[in-house]
Amino acid sequence: MQLKALPPQVLIPLIVACALFMEQVDSTVIATSLPAIAADLGEDPVSLKLALTSYLLSLAVFIPASGWAADRYGARTVFRSAIVIFTIGSILCGLSSSLADFVLYRIVQGMGGAMMVPVGRLVILRSVPKSELVSSLAWLTIPALLGPVFGPPLGGFITTYFDWRLIFFINVPIGVLGVFLATRFIENVREEDVPPLDLKGLILSGVGLAGLVFGFAVLGQEVLVPQWAAITIGATGAFFLFLYVRHARVTPHAVLDLRLLHHGTFRAGVVGGSLFRVGIGAMPFLLPLMLQLSFGLSPFASGLLTFTASAGAMAMKFTAARLLRRIGYKRVLLANVFLCSGFIAINAAFTPLTPHWLIASLLLVGGFLRSLQFTALNALSYADVEPAEMSRATSFASVAQQVSLSFGVAVAGLVLETMRASRGEVTVTQGDFSAAFLVVAAVSALSVFFFIPLPKDAGASLTARKPDLDDPRSEVPPD
């Protein structure tokens, strides 16, 4: 079947999925390969958390400009440029020779990713009627979910039997394909009347977010940054965020529109969802490290275990819409947040003697439940957002997601650093990993307090669907 024959609500999400697939493969591949990268660069494996946080933070800093850039220069132009920047960043990561180089090139990747996925999602939101939005976004998830499934074993295989540097060149053919398809099939949608870019807000929010997350990420790592410097950086970031809040209250077109938080569903999906994602963001960092450093598994064996969580997430995509329609968004969020947090905490009980089939089974169920929570959060965030607010809402939600994932890695790393420092040792133990899993699970569980105030019929407009709702494709994408 020719691509032209596909309806827009199917074709456009599949093209955008090329970008999402590339990003998901990249993030899951690097997580599996962190110990090997650290050994080759002569760094402490825990220090490699900076490679994860720098990328996620780069996303958060540059995402606010993505909606404005798409409006001003056209969605296709920005989308294609983002894919090119991301691909170049990937090549540079494969050529890096030190931790500083690696972190810098991950920031370049983040600059591309900041425009790539949010603008791609914006293309879908503007090209598809709201009544078809859920099923259209479902097509986006099908290829995108393959990234986290294939990423861990693929990255582990390449790292174990070849060289970790090769994993970054996987993105090159995918990037070329994405640019070709975007040029051929995506319309260069742009707005006629584009307000000026809130440059002051972009600088305040960027410096604020970067300072706060980076300062938190390097706490306890005296070799990299002295403790007083880390605290100073974090405090400076918090101060700039305070200045941004004051700025946003009096600016009509603030780069992050805080007025969107007046929507109760948006507030629950973004703020509550951010707390929930702290635990989820820590998992790709903690689990491969524990399996390789504490259990002694190879990167390939580690990847064969951790990919089961993504397989569980994919399985949920065939039942999520049905569950949300029949049970309701609020009840799903309230009950499932504790189940998801419990399956994060259960990782603390794993030992080198735990049967691999049991670990894989628990990760599978945990991924299944996590995907349901993401589906509910992502849909609910936009339930009451007006079309004119959609660009700002996608930017705000995307920033919140990336910052929370960065904090997840930073919190997990800080717990590991604190635990081993308390023993006066330089290596992490199984007990350190257990403590980290319990801490991030507790943070995720706190999100329940943002779901409790939701009305019983929250998200009702999203479940008022056509008779074909039983189609398993009728759901929305994960992070």
Short mmCIF file of C-alpha atoms in Angstrom, two decimals:
data_model
loop_
_atom_site.label_atom_id
_atom_site.label_comp_id
_atom_site.label_asym_id
_atom_site.label_seq_id
_atom_site.Cartn_x
_atom_site.Cartn_y
_atom_site.Cartn_z
CA MET A 1 0.00 0.00 0.00
CA GLN A 2 1.35 3.43 -0.96
CA LEU A 3 1.80 5.99 1.80
CA LYS A 4 -0.34 8.49 -0.10
CA ALA A 5 -3.30 6.15 0.24
CA LEU A 6 -3.25 6.40 4.05
CA PRO A 7 -5.61 8.95 5.64
CA PRO A 8 -3.91 11.94 7.34
CA GLN A 9 -4.90 10.77 10.84
CA VAL A 10 -2.79 7.65 10.19
CA LEU A 11 -0.01 8.88 7.90
CA ILE A 12 1.08 11.98 9.86
CA PRO A 13 1.38 10.19 13.24
CA LEU A 14 3.43 7.42 11.61
CA ILE A 15 5.86 9.97 10.16
CA VAL A 16 6.19 11.77 13.49
CA ALA A 17 6.73 8.36 15.06
CA CYS A 18 10.04 8.09 13.15
CA ALA A 19 11.34 10.93 15.30
CA LEU A 20 9.87 9.52 18.50
CA PHE A 21 11.24 6.07 17.66
CA MET A 22 14.73 7.54 17.18
CA GLU A 23 14.57 9.40 20.49
CA GLN A 24 13.23 6.41 22.43
CA VAL A 25 15.84 4.05 20.99
CA ASP A 26 18.58 6.53 21.86
CA SER A 27 17.49 7.00 25.48
CA THR A 28 17.01 3.31 26.22
CA VAL A 29 20.20 2.27 24.46
CA ILE A 30 22.39 4.67 26.43
CA ALA A 31 20.83 3.66 29.75
CA THR A 32 21.85 0.04 29.18
CA SER A 33 25.36 1.03 28.13
CA LEU A 34 26.21 3.51 30.93
CA PRO A 35 28.62 1.22 32.86
CA ALA A 36 30.57 0.41 29.68
CA ILE A 37 30.69 4.06 28.66
CA ALA A 38 31.91 5.03 32.12
CA ALA A 39 34.65 2.39 32.03
CA ASP A 40 35.84 3.47 28.59
CA LEU A 41 35.90 7.16 29.55
CA GLY A 42 37.53 6.40 32.91
CA GLU A 43 34.64 7.78 34.95
CA ASP A 44 32.58 6.66 37.93
CA PRO A 45 29.37 5.00 36.60
CA VAL A 46 27.19 7.13 38.91
CA SER A 47 28.74 10.26 37.38
CA LEU A 48 27.29 9.21 34.03
CA LYS A 49 23.91 10.36 35.35
CA LEU A 50 25.01 13.71 33.94
CA ALA A 51 24.74 12.22 30.45
CA LEU A 52 21.07 11.51 31.14
CA THR A 53 20.21 14.69 33.03
CA SER A 54 22.04 16.96 30.55
CA TYR A 55 20.00 15.57 27.67
CA LEU A 56 16.69 15.78 29.51
CA LEU A 57 17.54 19.24 30.79
CA SER A 58 18.46 20.43 27.32
CA LEU A 59 15.03 19.28 26.21
CA ALA A 60 13.38 21.24 29.01
CA VAL A 61 15.34 24.43 28.31
CA PHE A 62 14.68 24.54 24.55
CA ILE A 63 11.17 23.06 24.40
CA PRO A 64 9.47 26.36 25.38
CA ALA A 65 10.63 27.91 22.10
CA SER A 66 9.40 24.96 20.02
CA GLY A 67 5.78 26.07 19.75
CA TRP A 68 6.75 29.64 18.82
CA ALA A 69 9.31 28.44 16.26
CA ALA A 70 6.74 26.13 14.65
CA ASP A 71 4.21 28.98 14.47
CA ARG A 72 6.77 31.42 13.08
CA TYR A 73 8.75 29.29 10.61
CA GLY A 74 6.38 26.40 9.91
CA ALA A 75 6.04 23.02 11.59
CA ARG A 76 7.68 21.08 8.76
CA THR A 77 10.73 23.36 8.63
CA VAL A 78 11.32 23.15 12.38
CA PHE A 79 10.59 19.40 12.50
CA ARG A 80 13.11 18.61 9.75
CA SER A 81 15.78 20.88 11.24
CA ALA A 82 15.33 19.23 14.64
CA ILE A 83 15.86 15.76 13.18
CA VAL A 84 19.09 16.94 11.52
CA ILE A 85 20.43 18.51 14.75
CA PHE A 86 19.54 15.39 16.76
CA THR A 87 21.28 13.14 14.24
CA ILE A 88 24.43 15.30 14.22
CA GLY A 89 24.45 15.24 18.02
CA SER A 90 24.23 11.44 17.91
CA ILE A 91 27.25 11.20 15.62
CA LEU A 92 29.25 13.51 17.90
CA CYS A 93 28.33 11.39 20.96
CA GLY A 94 29.76 8.37 19.18
CA LEU A 95 33.01 10.28 18.63
CA SER A 96 33.37 11.71 22.17
CA SER A 97 36.53 10.99 24.18
CA SER A 98 35.72 12.39 27.65
CA LEU A 99 32.80 12.91 30.00
CA ALA A 100 32.79 16.64 29.23
CA ASP A 101 32.59 15.95 25.48
CA PHE A 102 29.88 13.37 25.98
CA VAL A 103 27.73 15.65 28.13
CA LEU A 104 28.17 18.54 25.68
CA TYR A 105 27.10 16.44 22.70
CA ARG A 106 24.13 15.09 24.64
CA ILE A 107 23.07 18.72 25.09
CA VAL A 108 23.26 19.13 21.29
CA GLN A 109 21.03 16.08 20.94
CA GLY A 110 18.64 17.61 23.43
CA MET A 111 18.43 20.79 21.37
CA GLY A 112 17.20 18.71 18.45
CA GLY A 113 14.90 16.59 20.56
CA ALA A 114 13.41 19.72 22.14
CA MET A 115 12.00 20.75 18.78
CA MET A 116 11.53 17.31 17.24
CA VAL A 117 8.96 15.53 19.38
CA PRO A 118 6.87 18.48 20.68
CA VAL A 119 6.57 20.02 17.20
CA GLY A 120 5.73 16.62 15.77
CA ARG A 121 2.99 16.21 18.36
CA LEU A 122 1.78 19.73 17.59
CA VAL A 123 1.51 18.81 13.91
CA ILE A 124 -0.85 15.99 14.86
CA LEU A 125 -2.90 18.09 17.26
CA ARG A 126 -3.44 20.73 14.58
CA SER A 127 -4.00 18.37 11.68
CA VAL A 128 -6.50 15.97 13.24
CA PRO A 129 -10.05 16.75 14.51
CA LYS A 130 -10.42 16.49 18.29
CA SER A 131 -12.90 13.62 17.87
CA GLU A 132 -10.16 11.61 16.09
CA LEU A 133 -7.32 12.69 18.36
CA VAL A 134 -7.18 9.62 20.60
CA SER A 135 -7.16 7.09 17.77
CA SER A 136 -4.74 9.22 15.75
CA LEU A 137 -2.27 9.45 18.62
CA ALA A 138 -2.58 5.69 18.97
CA TRP A 139 -0.96 5.27 15.57
CA LEU A 140 1.92 7.36 16.90
CA THR A 141 2.51 4.90 19.72
CA ILE A 142 2.84 1.78 17.59
CA PRO A 143 6.29 2.52 16.08
CA ALA A 144 7.31 4.69 19.03
CA LEU A 145 6.78 1.86 21.51
CA LEU A 146 9.11 -0.35 19.51
CA GLY A 147 12.03 1.92 20.48
CA PRO A 148 12.02 1.10 24.21
CA VAL A 149 11.37 -2.58 23.41
CA PHE A 150 14.28 -2.98 21.01
CA GLY A 151 16.58 -0.39 22.61
CA PRO A 152 17.86 -2.23 25.74
CA PRO A 153 18.71 -5.59 24.11
CA LEU A 154 20.06 -3.87 21.00
CA GLY A 155 22.25 -1.50 23.00
CA GLY A 156 23.36 -4.32 25.28
CA PHE A 157 24.23 -6.56 22.33
CA ILE A 158 26.27 -3.87 20.58
CA THR A 159 28.03 -2.87 23.80
CA THR A 160 28.81 -6.46 24.82
CA TYR A 161 29.99 -7.80 21.47
CA PHE A 162 31.15 -4.67 19.59
CA ASP A 163 31.67 -1.09 20.83
CA TRP A 164 29.28 1.23 22.67
CA ARG A 165 30.09 4.03 20.22
CA LEU A 166 28.26 2.22 17.46
CA ILE A 167 24.93 2.61 19.27
CA PHE A 168 24.82 6.32 18.43
CA PHE A 169 25.10 5.68 14.71
CA ILE A 170 21.79 3.77 14.73
CA ASN A 171 20.04 7.14 14.55
CA VAL A 172 21.60 8.13 11.23
CA PRO A 173 19.44 6.05 8.82
CA ILE A 174 16.32 6.75 10.91
CA GLY A 175 17.03 10.47 10.80
CA VAL A 176 17.50 10.42 7.03
CA LEU A 177 14.19 8.57 6.61
CA GLY A 178 12.41 11.03 8.90
CA VAL A 179 13.65 14.06 6.95
CA PHE A 180 12.56 12.49 3.63
CA LEU A 181 9.06 11.58 4.86
CA ALA A 182 8.52 14.98 6.50
CA THR A 183 9.53 16.76 3.30
CA ARG A 184 7.25 14.58 1.21
CA PHE A 185 4.08 14.38 3.28
CA ILE A 186 3.90 16.99 6.08
CA GLU A 187 2.40 20.37 5.32
CA ASN A 188 4.38 23.38 6.52
CA VAL A 189 1.66 24.58 8.91
CA ARG A 190 2.28 28.03 10.38
CA GLU A 191 0.28 30.79 12.07
CA GLU A 192 -0.47 34.07 10.35
CA ASP A 193 -0.34 36.24 13.46
CA VAL A 194 2.56 35.10 15.65
CA PRO A 195 3.24 37.06 18.85
CA PRO A 196 6.87 37.99 19.55
CA LEU A 197 9.01 35.41 21.30
CA ASP A 198 9.16 35.92 25.05
CA LEU A 199 12.96 36.08 25.03
CA LYS A 200 13.21 37.34 28.62
CA GLY A 201 10.98 34.52 29.81
CA LEU A 202 12.96 31.99 27.78
CA ILE A 203 16.22 33.12 29.42
CA LEU A 204 14.75 33.23 32.94
CA SER A 205 13.09 29.81 32.66
CA GLY A 206 16.10 28.25 30.89
CA VAL A 207 18.65 29.46 33.41
CA GLY A 208 16.29 28.64 36.26
CA LEU A 209 15.57 25.08 35.18
CA ALA A 210 19.19 24.40 34.19
CA GLY A 211 20.56 25.76 37.46
CA LEU A 212 18.07 23.97 39.68
CA VAL A 213 18.37 20.54 38.06
CA PHE A 214 22.13 20.68 37.41
CA GLY A 215 22.85 21.88 40.92
CA PHE A 216 20.78 19.05 42.33
CA ALA A 217 22.37 16.51 39.97
CA VAL A 218 25.95 17.29 41.07
CA LEU A 219 25.23 17.35 44.82
CA GLY A 220 27.53 14.88 46.53
CA GLN A 221 29.97 14.69 43.61
CA GLU A 222 32.88 16.64 45.08
CA VAL A 223 35.22 15.43 42.32
CA LEU A 224 33.18 17.21 39.67
CA VAL A 225 31.77 20.22 41.53
CA PRO A 226 32.45 21.35 45.13
CA GLN A 227 29.47 21.07 47.45
CA TRP A 228 29.20 24.82 47.96
CA ALA A 229 29.20 25.36 44.18
CA ALA A 230 26.44 22.80 43.66
CA ILE A 231 24.27 24.48 46.30
CA THR A 232 24.99 27.91 44.81
CA ILE A 233 24.04 26.73 41.30
CA GLY A 234 20.81 25.20 42.57
CA ALA A 235 19.90 28.28 44.60
CA THR A 236 20.59 30.52 41.60
CA GLY A 237 18.32 28.36 39.49
CA ALA A 238 15.54 28.60 42.06
CA PHE A 239 15.92 32.39 42.16
CA PHE A 240 15.66 32.68 38.37
CA LEU A 241 12.52 30.52 38.43
CA PHE A 242 11.05 32.86 41.04
CA LEU A 243 11.81 35.77 38.72
CA TYR A 244 10.16 33.89 35.87
CA VAL A 245 6.94 33.36 37.85
CA ARG A 246 6.76 37.11 38.50
CA HIS A 247 7.49 37.78 34.82
CA ALA A 248 4.87 35.31 33.56
CA ARG A 249 2.11 36.88 35.65
CA VAL A 250 2.37 40.19 33.78
CA THR A 251 3.38 38.97 30.31
CA PRO A 252 0.56 38.26 27.81
CA HIS A 253 2.49 35.65 25.81
CA ALA A 254 4.80 34.09 28.39
CA VAL A 255 6.95 31.27 27.04
CA LEU A 256 5.51 28.96 29.74
CA ASP A 257 1.92 30.04 30.29
CA LEU A 258 1.21 29.51 34.00
CA ARG A 259 -2.44 30.41 33.42
CA LEU A 260 -2.94 26.96 31.93
CA LEU A 261 -2.71 25.59 35.47
CA HIS A 262 -6.16 27.06 36.11
CA HIS A 263 -7.50 24.05 34.18
CA GLY A 264 -7.89 21.44 36.91
CA THR A 265 -7.27 18.55 34.53
CA PHE A 266 -4.15 20.20 33.09
CA ARG A 267 -2.83 20.88 36.60
CA ALA A 268 -3.38 17.29 37.66
CA GLY A 269 -1.87 15.87 34.49
CA VAL A 270 1.20 18.13 34.52
CA VAL A 271 2.00 18.74 38.20
CA GLY A 272 0.76 15.40 39.52
CA GLY A 273 2.22 13.69 36.48
CA SER A 274 5.60 15.32 37.13
CA LEU A 275 5.79 13.85 40.63
CA PHE A 276 4.82 10.47 39.26
CA ARG A 277 7.52 10.65 36.58
CA VAL A 278 10.28 11.15 39.14
CA GLY A 279 10.15 7.45 39.97
CA ILE A 280 9.78 6.45 36.33
CA GLY A 281 12.69 8.67 35.29
CA ALA A 282 14.96 6.99 37.82
CA MET A 283 14.27 3.47 36.56
CA PRO A 284 16.33 3.54 33.32
CA PHE A 285 19.27 4.85 35.35
CA LEU A 286 19.04 2.63 38.42
CA LEU A 287 18.01 -0.72 36.99
CA PRO A 288 20.78 -1.28 34.39
CA LEU A 289 23.39 -0.05 36.88
CA MET A 290 22.14 -2.46 39.54
CA LEU A 291 21.96 -5.41 37.16
CA GLN A 292 25.49 -4.81 35.86
CA LEU A 293 27.38 -3.40 38.87
CA SER A 294 25.70 -5.37 41.65
CA PHE A 295 24.43 -8.52 39.88
CA GLY A 296 27.40 -8.81 37.52
CA LEU A 297 25.32 -9.17 34.35
CA SER A 298 26.63 -8.18 30.92
CA PRO A 299 25.01 -5.22 29.13
CA PHE A 300 23.28 -7.68 26.78
CA ALA A 301 21.87 -9.80 29.62
CA SER A 302 20.79 -6.62 31.41
CA GLY A 303 19.03 -5.37 28.28
CA LEU A 304 17.20 -8.67 27.84
CA LEU A 305 15.71 -8.19 31.30
CA THR A 306 14.91 -4.48 31.26
CA PHE A 307 13.19 -4.47 27.85
CA THR A 308 10.30 -6.46 29.37
CA ALA A 309 9.02 -3.29 31.05
CA SER A 310 8.57 -1.69 27.63
CA ALA A 311 6.96 -4.87 26.33
CA GLY A 312 4.43 -4.59 29.15
CA ALA A 313 3.81 -0.96 28.19
CA MET A 314 3.10 -2.00 24.62
CA ALA A 315 0.64 -4.66 25.78
CA MET A 316 -1.30 -2.04 27.75
CA LYS A 317 -1.89 -0.05 24.56
CA PHE A 318 -4.50 -2.60 23.49
CA THR A 319 -6.61 -2.16 26.61
CA ALA A 320 -5.95 1.35 27.98
CA ALA A 321 -8.79 3.16 26.18
CA ARG A 322 -11.31 0.53 27.21
CA LEU A 323 -10.25 0.67 30.85
CA LEU A 324 -10.34 4.46 30.98
CA ARG A 325 -13.76 4.59 29.35
CA ARG A 326 -15.30 2.03 31.68
CA ILE A 327 -13.56 2.90 34.96
CA GLY A 328 -12.99 6.63 34.51
CA TYR A 329 -9.83 8.72 34.59
CA LYS A 330 -9.95 9.68 38.25
CA ARG A 331 -10.45 6.18 39.61
CA VAL A 332 -7.72 4.80 37.36
CA LEU A 333 -5.24 7.49 38.45
CA LEU A 334 -5.99 7.10 42.16
CA ALA A 335 -5.69 3.33 42.27
CA ASN A 336 -2.96 2.86 39.71
CA VAL A 337 -0.53 5.37 41.23
CA PHE A 338 -0.10 3.09 44.25
CA LEU A 339 0.26 -0.01 42.10
CA CYS A 340 2.90 1.68 39.94
CA SER A 341 4.80 3.00 42.97
CA GLY A 342 4.69 -0.47 44.49
CA PHE A 343 6.22 -1.99 41.38
CA ILE A 344 9.01 0.61 41.51
CA ALA A 345 9.64 -0.19 45.17
CA ILE A 346 9.69 -3.94 44.54
CA ASN A 347 12.98 -3.50 42.66
CA ALA A 348 14.54 -2.87 46.08
CA ALA A 349 13.91 -6.52 46.96
CA PHE A 350 15.83 -7.93 43.99
CA THR A 351 19.13 -9.67 44.74
CA PRO A 352 21.68 -11.48 42.56
CA LEU A 353 19.90 -14.70 43.58
CA THR A 354 16.45 -13.55 42.41
CA PRO A 355 15.42 -15.71 39.41
CA HIS A 356 15.61 -13.80 36.17
CA TRP A 357 12.18 -15.02 35.11
CA LEU A 358 10.70 -13.44 38.25
CA ILE A 359 12.48 -10.11 37.64
CA ALA A 360 11.30 -10.08 34.03
CA SER A 361 7.72 -10.91 35.05
CA LEU A 362 7.54 -8.13 37.63
CA LEU A 363 9.05 -5.62 35.22
CA LEU A 364 6.49 -6.68 32.61
CA VAL A 365 3.56 -6.06 34.95
CA GLY A 366 5.09 -2.81 36.19
CA GLY A 367 5.49 -1.56 32.62
CA PHE A 368 1.90 -2.53 31.88
CA LEU A 369 0.56 -0.48 34.80
CA ARG A 370 2.94 2.44 34.18
CA SER A 371 1.72 2.71 30.60
CA LEU A 372 -1.89 2.92 31.78
CA GLN A 373 -0.96 5.81 34.09
CA PHE A 374 0.87 7.65 31.31
CA THR A 375 -2.04 7.15 28.95
CA ALA A 376 -4.45 8.65 31.46
CA LEU A 377 -2.14 11.54 32.36
CA ASN A 378 -1.32 12.48 28.77
CA ALA A 379 -4.94 12.48 27.65
CA LEU A 380 -6.25 14.24 30.74
CA SER A 381 -3.73 17.07 30.40
CA TYR A 382 -5.39 18.25 27.17
CA ALA A 383 -8.99 17.39 28.01
CA ASP A 384 -10.06 20.98 28.74
CA VAL A 385 -7.43 22.89 26.79
CA GLU A 386 -8.83 25.15 24.08
CA PRO A 387 -7.45 24.91 20.51
CA ALA A 388 -5.88 28.37 20.79
CA GLU A 389 -3.99 27.21 23.90
CA MET A 390 -2.75 23.93 22.43
CA SER A 391 0.69 25.13 21.34
CA ARG A 392 1.46 26.61 24.77
CA ALA A 393 -0.01 23.59 26.53
CA THR A 394 2.17 21.11 24.62
CA SER A 395 5.29 23.16 25.40
CA PHE A 396 4.41 23.46 29.08
CA ALA A 397 3.57 19.77 29.45
CA SER A 398 6.70 18.68 27.59
CA VAL A 399 8.95 20.86 29.76
CA ALA A 400 7.36 19.49 32.92
CA GLN A 401 7.84 15.92 31.73
CA GLN A 402 11.53 16.35 30.91
CA VAL A 403 12.31 18.24 34.13
CA SER A 404 10.62 15.57 36.23
CA LEU A 405 12.52 12.78 34.46
CA SER A 406 15.76 14.73 35.06
CA PHE A 407 14.90 15.04 38.73
CA GLY A 408 14.25 11.31 38.84
CA VAL A 409 17.79 10.57 37.69
CA ALA A 410 19.22 13.29 39.96
CA VAL A 411 17.34 12.04 43.05
CA ALA A 412 18.41 8.44 42.39
CA GLY A 413 22.03 9.50 41.89
CA LEU A 414 21.99 11.61 45.06
CA VAL A 415 20.71 8.68 47.13
CA LEU A 416 23.44 6.43 45.74
CA GLU A 417 26.09 9.07 46.45
CA THR A 418 24.78 9.69 49.97
CA MET A 419 24.59 5.99 50.85
CA ARG A 420 28.11 5.14 49.74
CA ALA A 421 29.55 8.34 51.26
CA SER A 422 28.00 7.38 54.61
CA ARG A 423 30.11 4.20 54.51
CA GLY A 424 33.22 6.02 53.33
CA GLU A 425 33.47 3.80 50.25
CA VAL A 426 33.84 4.49 46.53
CA THR A 427 31.67 1.63 45.24
CA VAL A 428 27.90 1.26 45.42
CA THR A 429 26.31 -1.81 46.97
CA GLN A 430 23.01 -3.58 46.61
CA GLY A 431 21.73 -1.80 49.71
CA ASP A 432 22.39 1.56 48.07
CA PHE A 433 20.26 0.62 45.07
CA SER A 434 17.47 -0.64 47.34
CA ALA A 435 17.37 2.67 49.21
CA ALA A 436 17.24 4.61 45.93
CA PHE A 437 14.32 2.55 44.60
CA LEU A 438 12.33 3.09 47.79
CA VAL A 439 12.93 6.85 47.80
CA VAL A 440 11.86 7.43 44.19
CA ALA A 441 8.84 5.14 44.65
CA ALA A 442 7.72 7.26 47.60
CA VAL A 443 8.05 10.45 45.54
CA SER A 444 5.91 8.95 42.76
CA ALA A 445 3.22 7.98 45.25
CA LEU A 446 2.92 11.61 46.41
CA SER A 447 1.29 12.46 43.07
CA VAL A 448 -1.96 11.03 44.43
CA PHE A 449 -2.63 14.32 46.23
CA PHE A 450 -3.06 16.04 42.86
CA PHE A 451 -5.52 13.42 41.62
CA ILE A 452 -7.81 13.48 44.66
CA PRO A 453 -9.31 16.96 43.90
CA LEU A 454 -10.33 15.93 40.37
CA PRO A 455 -14.09 15.76 39.75
CA LYS A 456 -15.53 12.29 39.28
CA ASP A 457 -16.23 12.93 35.60
CA ALA A 458 -12.74 14.32 34.82
CA GLY A 459 -11.85 13.52 31.22
CA ALA A 460 -15.44 12.71 30.27
CA SER A 461 -15.07 14.58 26.97
CA LEU A 462 -12.33 12.15 25.98
CA THR A 463 -14.42 9.05 26.60
CA ALA A 464 -17.47 10.22 24.66
CA ARG A 465 -16.41 8.24 21.65
CA LYS A 466 -17.78 6.56 18.57
CA PRO A 467 -18.93 2.90 18.46
CA ASP A 468 -15.45 1.84 17.28
CA LEU A 469 -13.97 2.57 20.72
CA ASP A 470 -13.22 -1.10 21.22
CA ASP A 471 -10.55 -0.74 18.56
CA PRO A 472 -7.33 -1.44 20.47
CA ARG A 473 -5.64 1.45 18.72
CA SER A 474 -7.89 3.94 20.51
CA GLU A 475 -5.54 5.31 23.15
CA VAL A 476 -2.88 7.95 23.60
CA PRO A 477 0.89 7.79 23.69
CA PRO A 478 3.21 7.30 26.61
CA ASP A 479 6.09 9.61 27.37
#
